Each structure stands twice: as structure tokens, then as C-alpha cells.
XYZ file of C-alpha atoms in Angstrom:
460
model
C 22.517 38.336 -134.035
C 23.061 34.691 -133.416
C 25.012 32.767 -136.094
C 23.871 29.315 -135.154
C 20.328 28.079 -134.122
C 19.921 27.919 -130.343
C 17.199 26.253 -128.334
C 16.846 27.287 -124.690
C 15.217 24.806 -122.341
C 14.099 26.084 -119.021
C 14.059 23.325 -116.532
C 16.718 20.618 -116.323
C 14.639 17.825 -114.720
C 13.332 14.776 -116.578
C 11.215 16.716 -119.058
C 13.959 19.189 -120.047
C 16.604 16.491 -120.188
C 14.412 14.221 -122.338
C 13.892 17.045 -124.895
C 17.613 17.788 -124.957
C 18.354 14.150 -125.649
C 15.993 13.959 -128.544
C 17.550 17.188 -130.033
C 21.092 15.882 -129.473
C 20.200 12.529 -131.081
C 20.254 14.203 -134.508
C 23.453 14.911 -136.408
C 23.080 18.581 -136.612
C 26.450 20.032 -135.544
C 25.347 23.722 -135.761
C 22.468 23.234 -133.340
C 23.205 24.566 -129.836
C 21.124 23.796 -126.728
C 21.169 25.709 -123.445
C 19.683 24.009 -120.482
C 18.822 26.347 -117.594
C 18.401 24.624 -114.267
C 18.189 25.862 -110.675
C 19.704 22.654 -109.112
C 23.372 21.815 -108.992
C 23.136 19.428 -111.857
C 20.633 18.683 -114.730
C 19.011 15.309 -115.146
C 17.267 13.891 -112.117
C 15.276 16.887 -111.144
C 12.962 16.562 -108.091
C 11.259 13.318 -109.253
C 14.450 11.254 -109.624
C 16.717 12.562 -106.949
C 15.425 10.346 -104.037
C 18.558 8.846 -102.534
C 16.781 5.807 -100.885
C 16.874 2.563 -102.987
C 13.421 1.881 -101.482
C 11.906 4.600 -103.729
C 11.034 2.838 -106.838
C 9.739 3.890 -110.282
C 6.041 3.296 -110.866
C 6.701 2.096 -114.376
C 8.609 -1.073 -115.286
C 12.184 -0.584 -116.516
C 11.190 -2.017 -119.863
C 9.049 0.964 -120.667
C 11.260 3.802 -119.100
C 13.685 4.394 -122.045
C 14.197 7.967 -123.037
C 13.252 7.377 -126.620
C 9.826 6.273 -127.761
C 11.398 4.005 -130.482
C 13.681 2.337 -127.824
C 11.493 1.861 -124.791
C 13.936 -0.728 -123.324
C 16.838 1.798 -123.575
C 16.919 2.267 -119.780
C 16.727 -1.466 -119.125
C 19.607 -2.090 -121.467
C 21.601 0.691 -119.698
C 20.877 -1.017 -116.340
C 22.290 -4.270 -117.751
C 25.315 -2.600 -119.491
C 26.342 -0.569 -116.491
C 26.046 -3.460 -113.946
C 23.359 -1.703 -112.020
C 21.424 -4.941 -111.493
C 24.225 -6.602 -109.480
C 22.674 -8.191 -106.390
C 19.191 -7.764 -107.709
C 17.650 -11.224 -107.689
C 15.491 -12.210 -110.582
C 15.798 -8.840 -112.212
C 14.155 -8.862 -115.669
C 12.443 -6.069 -117.781
C 9.296 -6.068 -115.576
C 11.538 -4.787 -112.860
C 10.909 -1.581 -110.938
C 14.209 0.156 -110.555
C 15.091 2.708 -107.876
C 14.329 6.318 -108.846
C 17.886 7.327 -108.121
C 19.056 4.815 -110.841
C 16.853 6.614 -113.383
C 18.378 10.008 -112.301
C 21.786 8.543 -113.045
C 20.608 7.245 -116.389
C 19.339 10.738 -117.351
C 22.724 12.191 -116.298
C 24.585 9.673 -118.408
C 22.543 10.661 -121.577
C 23.640 14.295 -121.533
C 27.114 14.123 -120.154
C 28.849 13.125 -123.432
C 27.447 16.346 -125.006
C 28.874 18.794 -122.390
C 31.928 20.905 -123.235
C 35.239 19.288 -122.222
C 34.155 15.762 -122.883
C 36.036 15.360 -126.124
C 33.116 16.053 -128.288
C 31.870 19.399 -129.697
C 30.039 21.143 -126.901
C 26.527 21.278 -128.385
C 24.966 21.514 -124.860
C 25.589 24.159 -122.327
C 24.336 24.190 -118.773
C 23.452 27.483 -116.988
C 22.591 27.304 -113.332
C 20.059 29.892 -112.341
C 16.408 30.890 -112.111
C 14.644 32.150 -115.224
C 12.508 35.162 -114.372
C 11.214 36.378 -117.728
C 11.274 35.796 -121.562
C 11.180 38.611 -124.061
C 10.403 37.871 -127.643
C 12.712 39.602 -130.204
C 12.330 39.963 -134.011
C 14.590 37.053 -134.606
C 14.263 35.145 -131.515
C 13.904 35.207 -127.589
C 15.923 36.565 -124.730
C 15.698 34.569 -121.492
C 16.431 36.627 -118.355
C 17.916 35.287 -115.178
C 17.595 36.388 -111.635
C 21.297 37.294 -111.484
C 20.720 40.051 -114.169
C 22.204 38.070 -117.054
C 20.348 37.045 -120.139
C 20.583 34.152 -122.641
C 19.633 34.676 -126.311
C 18.162 32.011 -128.461
C 15.669 31.304 -131.360
C 13.244 29.186 -129.342
C 12.516 28.754 -125.695
C 10.855 25.726 -124.078
C 9.349 25.678 -120.623
C 10.014 22.391 -118.881
C 9.505 23.580 -115.239
C 7.657 20.302 -113.983
C 5.463 20.218 -110.948
C 4.679 23.276 -108.873
C 6.384 23.079 -105.436
C 3.758 22.755 -102.649
C 3.567 25.163 -99.775
C 6.509 25.114 -97.420
C 6.151 27.230 -94.426
C 5.439 26.704 -90.736
C 4.429 23.095 -90.276
C 3.943 22.531 -94.041
C 6.719 20.531 -95.443
C 7.572 19.410 -99.016
C 6.843 15.734 -100.036
C 10.119 15.880 -102.149
C 12.363 16.643 -99.132
C 13.289 13.749 -96.797
C 11.698 13.807 -93.241
C 14.995 14.111 -91.652
C 15.964 17.218 -93.685
C 12.568 18.754 -93.095
C 13.183 18.336 -89.338
C 10.296 16.020 -88.626
C 10.649 14.443 -85.153
C 10.307 10.620 -85.212
C 7.496 10.924 -82.584
C 5.659 13.595 -84.555
C 2.072 13.326 -85.764
C 2.224 13.722 -89.527
C -0.850 14.469 -91.774
C -0.515 13.681 -95.436
C -3.079 15.273 -97.739
C -3.669 13.076 -100.772
C -3.537 9.289 -100.980
C -1.795 8.717 -104.381
C 1.680 7.806 -105.473
C 3.411 10.764 -103.858
C 1.797 9.873 -100.506
C 3.062 6.236 -100.946
C 6.547 7.461 -101.536
C 6.538 9.811 -98.469
C 5.082 7.162 -96.153
C 8.042 4.881 -97.163
C 10.345 7.769 -96.462
C 8.942 8.065 -92.959
C 9.114 4.411 -92.272
C 12.687 4.156 -93.619
C 13.683 7.054 -91.294
C 12.400 5.051 -88.339
C 9.322 7.245 -87.731
C 7.347 6.116 -84.679
C 4.642 8.692 -84.439
C 1.124 8.543 -86.075
C 0.934 8.922 -89.825
C -2.479 9.951 -91.110
C -3.222 10.061 -94.864
C -6.417 11.799 -96.056
C -8.064 12.360 -99.430
C -11.647 13.029 -100.418
C -12.411 9.391 -101.322
C -9.586 7.620 -99.407
C -8.702 5.636 -102.412
C -5.130 3.986 -102.640
C -3.198 3.235 -105.930
C -3.811 -0.223 -107.310
C -0.828 -2.551 -107.700
C 0.938 -3.483 -110.915
C 0.552 -7.008 -112.322
C 2.348 -8.381 -115.272
C -0.282 -8.241 -118.039
C -0.128 -7.444 -121.745
C -2.007 -4.342 -122.950
C -5.233 -5.027 -124.811
C -5.177 -3.994 -128.464
C -7.950 -1.499 -128.701
C -8.895 -0.085 -131.988
C -9.549 3.693 -132.206
C -12.736 3.005 -134.118
C -14.164 1.207 -130.979
C -13.494 4.185 -128.645
C -16.384 6.699 -128.135
C -14.460 9.870 -128.668
C -16.187 13.123 -128.106
C -19.017 11.664 -125.986
C -20.231 12.910 -122.623
C -17.947 11.699 -119.741
C -20.834 9.600 -118.153
C -21.152 7.614 -121.495
C -17.526 7.124 -121.800
C -17.086 5.794 -118.323
C -20.102 3.507 -118.879
C -18.232 2.232 -122.049
C -15.019 1.735 -120.091
C -16.775 -0.237 -117.289
C -18.546 -2.389 -119.993
C -15.180 -2.952 -121.755
C -13.551 -4.038 -118.489
C -16.522 -6.406 -117.608
C -16.251 -7.977 -121.087
C -12.445 -8.472 -120.689
C -12.838 -9.925 -117.263
C -15.545 -12.270 -118.483
C -12.870 -13.631 -120.901
C -10.480 -14.181 -118.018
C -8.388 -11.075 -118.713
C -7.235 -8.460 -116.195
C -8.726 -4.954 -115.952
C -5.172 -3.605 -116.246
C -4.955 -4.806 -119.820
C -7.781 -2.485 -120.741
C -6.428 0.497 -118.932
C -2.980 0.071 -120.440
C -4.540 -0.668 -123.875
C -6.091 2.806 -123.692
C -2.703 4.483 -123.008
C -2.006 5.242 -126.665
C -5.331 6.824 -126.963
C -5.831 8.771 -123.665
C -4.623 12.143 -124.819
C -6.967 12.014 -127.875
C -9.787 11.010 -125.614
C -9.182 13.916 -123.191
C -8.988 16.311 -126.140
C -12.247 15.036 -127.595
C -14.113 15.887 -124.366
C -16.085 19.150 -124.058
C -14.988 21.538 -121.309
C -17.975 20.496 -119.358
C -17.028 16.768 -119.522
C -13.390 17.569 -118.499
C -14.766 19.399 -115.464
C -17.081 16.504 -114.515
C -14.251 13.955 -114.992
C -12.025 15.938 -112.617
C -14.805 16.352 -110.070
C -16.178 12.729 -110.174
C -14.003 10.316 -111.993
C -10.435 11.562 -111.774
C -9.696 9.818 -108.378
C -10.923 6.517 -109.762
C -9.021 6.881 -112.913
C -5.759 7.880 -111.202
C -5.664 4.901 -108.813
C -6.200 2.449 -111.661
C -3.930 4.203 -114.229
C -0.998 5.096 -111.955
C -0.210 2.035 -109.935
C 2.447 0.853 -107.466
C 5.070 -1.784 -107.738
C 4.220 -5.007 -105.982
C 6.840 -4.711 -103.355
C 5.870 -1.133 -102.493
C 2.136 -2.214 -102.239
C 3.147 -4.905 -99.818
C 4.921 -2.563 -97.483
C 2.135 0.039 -97.624
C -0.568 -2.607 -96.894
C 1.410 -3.958 -93.881
C 1.644 -0.505 -92.387
C -2.026 -0.009 -92.795
C -2.800 -3.368 -91.296
C -0.698 -2.768 -88.176
C -1.994 0.786 -87.697
C 1.297 2.414 -88.430
C -0.537 4.391 -91.161
C -4.168 5.516 -90.884
C -6.295 6.175 -93.924
C -9.232 8.624 -93.888
C -11.740 9.554 -96.585
C -12.427 13.200 -95.801
C -11.528 16.721 -96.481
C -9.562 19.216 -94.556
C -11.641 22.287 -93.769
C -9.111 24.512 -92.231
C -5.883 24.509 -90.225
C -4.690 26.853 -87.362
C -1.157 26.953 -86.434
C -0.340 26.212 -82.884
C 3.196 26.338 -81.668
C 5.320 24.319 -84.028
C 2.309 22.448 -85.324
C -1.207 22.921 -86.173
C -4.850 22.087 -85.323
C -6.674 20.750 -88.325
C -10.452 20.749 -88.778
C -11.672 18.117 -91.168
C -14.884 16.331 -92.161
C -15.040 12.595 -92.947
C -16.700 11.750 -96.262
C -20.501 11.724 -96.054
C -20.556 13.510 -92.640
C -21.360 17.157 -91.747
C -19.822 16.982 -88.262
C -16.270 18.538 -88.098
C -13.461 16.773 -86.277
C -10.076 18.159 -85.067
C -6.650 16.703 -85.314
C -3.518 18.113 -83.786
C -0.538 17.518 -86.038
C 3.126 18.399 -86.050
C 3.611 18.395 -89.841
C 1.315 18.700 -92.922
C 2.558 17.229 -96.180
C 0.645 18.137 -99.375
C 0.646 15.209 -101.808
C -2.519 16.392 -103.737
C -0.935 16.772 -107.038
C -2.451 19.277 -109.450
C -2.154 22.956 -108.483
C -5.767 24.157 -108.281
C -5.041 27.730 -109.357
C -1.872 28.418 -111.437
C -2.293 32.158 -110.892
C -1.057 31.445 -107.293
C 2.166 30.041 -108.731
C 5.394 31.173 -107.095
C 7.422 30.452 -110.278
C 8.651 33.917 -111.220
C 8.801 32.983 -114.946
C 5.116 31.864 -115.041
C 4.104 35.048 -113.158
C 6.011 37.120 -115.707
C 4.450 35.417 -118.690
C 0.953 35.751 -117.278
C 1.502 39.508 -116.610
C 2.939 40.210 -120.052
C 0.142 38.202 -121.804
C 2.717 35.837 -123.496
C 0.919 32.987 -121.686
C -2.486 32.284 -120.258
C -4.118 29.855 -117.987
C -6.281 27.199 -119.443
C -10.112 27.226 -118.888
C -9.837 24.389 -116.286
C -7.146 26.447 -114.316
C -4.800 23.356 -114.056
C -1.985 24.528 -116.370
C -0.815 26.562 -119.275
C -2.980 26.906 -122.278
C -1.029 25.424 -125.112
C -1.650 24.248 -128.718
C -1.334 20.572 -129.704
C 2.331 21.089 -130.587
C 2.998 22.633 -127.099
C 3.034 26.281 -128.321
C 2.195 28.758 -125.695
C -1.205 30.470 -126.357
C -1.130 34.177 -125.559
C -3.913 36.356 -124.099
C -4.987 37.217 -127.551
C -5.446 33.610 -128.458
C -2.473 33.418 -130.817
C -0.128 30.446 -130.581
C 3.511 31.479 -130.295
C 6.131 30.316 -132.846
C 8.920 30.680 -130.322
C 7.589 29.850 -126.923
C 6.693 26.129 -126.134
C 6.071 24.055 -123.085
C 6.387 20.271 -122.317
C 5.696 17.981 -119.396
C 3.193 18.458 -116.497
C 2.629 22.159 -117.123
C 0.827 21.140 -120.307
C -1.586 18.920 -118.447
C -4.683 20.836 -119.474
C -4.046 20.003 -123.143
C -2.969 16.418 -122.755
C -3.942 15.286 -119.237
C -1.716 12.169 -119.375
C 1.501 13.969 -119.437
C 3.248 13.256 -116.128
C 4.964 9.836 -116.850
C 8.065 9.364 -118.840
C 6.429 7.242 -121.588
C 4.058 10.203 -122.369
C 6.668 13.005 -121.867
C 9.168 11.328 -124.263
C 6.565 11.084 -127.056
C 5.761 14.816 -126.520
C 9.555 15.639 -126.631
C 9.894 13.562 -129.783
C 7.213 15.547 -131.565
C 8.519 18.919 -130.474
C 12.117 18.025 -131.301
C 11.083 16.975 -134.809
C 9.331 20.358 -135.274
C 12.396 22.238 -134.000
C 14.819 20.245 -136.119
C 12.710 20.618 -139.223
C 12.556 24.368 -138.786
C 16.381 24.380 -138.129
C 17.027 22.466 -141.281
C 14.725 24.554 -143.586
C 15.434 28.031 -142.323
C 18.557 30.278 -141.978
C 18.335 30.705 -138.233
C 20.565 33.816 -138.452
C 18.130 35.787 -140.655
C 14.724 34.130 -140.546
C 12.544 32.984 -137.559
C 12.472 29.231 -136.788
């Protein structure tokens, strides 16, 4: 039996680290946190490990703080640690390198590790979680090396699903040189969003000379950030619970009204940010499906934008033909030697075309069928019935507080999830400003339960 309350966080990337930071922020000396991470060190995760200084955050530094009540915490850290030295005209509307944010996340948890002069409230376990068993007074997290970690609550913070990596299929989160892509190779990138933009810059920075082809159903590129103030939008003016077509009509009308007053459409989109999760949750399942089929691509390119300097580089590469952009869909691919022959159709056409490529990089984002996951923990939870896939088949089915919903429809009191794996319930839950709010809410629940229950004898 555990004598002190213990929270186990599975996944030490941004989501898991942010939750740990919120829990450690409170003066509860008895609370212990175990962070289980596959990588060598927790903090950066996949998203913030890019070594190149040309890989920039897609949110301004002023809004990337780890804590919702201190949105400029990251900016102040940049100033305090001298990270802005040599950066001309740096100010809060500055898009910092992703690697700097990874260092920031590490700096937040390092003081709480054992051997740092403070009580070791945080412990790190390197390994892969393969299963979670619920016990009468807690949970037991099992690792691939045969060991297990006991706790009172377990939180899944496993982030994005890794895309296919075999044959000529390579990961967008591994540098081209590490993936072994020849500088003269023909590279096909599936998806034309922010991940594609980052990978194109990686190729260009590595001196890639071969053709780069980016393809998505609509061929839309992310819009560029401009410095605008979010519009104040009253919840009473938002048509919650309406059909998606009516909502999109309302959004277009609101943007037209704002632009008629000389305002930027970005101010409307940014003004909706505090309301987007509630909007999503108010839609019927049918409206959510129609949004994903017809409006998601348009929403994404306006909501998730690129820094101006990144946009300039991408547009130049397109203008010179270094990068080709197709609106179309890959029909099939057949491996040929070390590459593949891809069959695709351009948008609006029935005729198939072929393209011989040396590498295929999937930057399409959402996993279409979570049951195909390679994550052993998720597979185990699905098999045991402790978790289930949401009706849209884009993530885990969770309650509004992040509690996993089991096959029988009951919400767990011990198993929770945060970050991108909860996208089905919240939709906008991939950016730090949204994840930190989610972490704050879950941390408050856990801390409340810790303060009001005897963790050694009663469930949290």
C-alpha cells in the first residue's frame, strides 16, 4: 500500500511535462509524480526536439508560457536566460526556435528532480508502458522490461501517433539526413499543413536538390501570422449547437462584418479561441463528421498559421519550383526498389497519374483509425475494455475532465488522458495554449482529491 499519493504520467513530452509542472507548482510536499518517457530525457518530446534554429514555433512567444495565468512565462524565460542575444528586434510577438521551447520545458522540471537540493517530488522512469491494471486502491502501470510502477492515478500523455516508417516511408519528425534521404531524391509529402512546412524547411536546410512534391486533397497552405488583437466575442453571440453549415455561414458573415470595419479576419479566428472547444462539443456527431469532411481543411489553414519568416521561405521555394504543390489524393503506392510508384488523382479529375518517388513522408495529422495504433498501451487498454475509441474514430473517448470512458460507458476515476489523444472531445487540443488549460483543470482535480482524501486508504 502506498503511503503517499502518487500520480503517474505516461509520456514525457510537452503534454506530460506541462501537467507535471502544474502539479509541482502547488506546495504539497507529500505528492509524488512519476513521469514515464521512452526518450532519453523528458521535456521536449518529438515536437520540440528539432535541432535546427530555423524550425520555429507557430505561436508567438508571448502566448507560449506553461501556465495559463502566466502566458508570457516563456517570453520572460527567454529574456532572463539570454536566449535572445543576437536576435534583432525581438519582442513578445517573436517566434522562437522549437529547440528553445524544449529547453524551457526541461528547465521547468529539472529543479524537482532528485539530487537537485530539493525534495525529489518528481521521478523519471525511462521505458515503454504496455499496460495499466486498476487495483482497489489505485493503479499499476506495467513496463516492457517486466517492471511495474504503482500509483493512485495514471494520466496518458502519449501525444501524436507516429506515422508509418518502413521501406520508403519516413517520419516527418526525423531529419532527412538521419532518414537517409539522398539530396537528389524525389520526395513526396502527403499533407500541406504545418508539419509539411517544417519538413520542407528541413530538406532545404539540408541542401536538398531533388524534386519536392507536397500533396493534399485541397492543396491549401497555412495562412501567415499577422500581429492583430483578438476580437472580443461574447458567448451569447455564438450559435452553439447549430448545424455546421449554419455555423460556418455565421463565421463567414462575422469575418465579412469585421473586414468591413477595417479589421483582419485573424482577429475573428483568434477571438473564437476561448470558445472553440465548447463550439465543438455543442455540435452533433453528424455536424462533426461534416466539419471534418468539408470544413476542417479550411479551418486548419486559418487557425494554425505560420510565422512570417517561415511563410516567406516557403513561398519563395514554391515560386522557384523547388517545391511543387498538388491538390489531389494518393490512390495507391507500389514499392519499386528503394522507392515507390505512386498513383494519384488531381482534385476534380478521374484520370489517374503516376509519380516515381524515392521517399514518402506522411504529414496528414490525425490518425484515421486508432485501432491501427502501434502503441502497446493503447492496444492493451482497448483490448481490456478500459478505454474505447470515440464515435468519430479520431482518438480516445473521454469525459470533459479527461477521464477515460470504458467499453461499458463508465468514466474512470483513476485513468485520464490529456493532449492530442483527447482531440475527439475537444478538437482544439494540439497547441500549448489549449493543452496548458487542460492540464490546469486536471491538476486542480487531482490536487483537490489529494487534499481531501487519505490516499493510503481511500481512492482519489
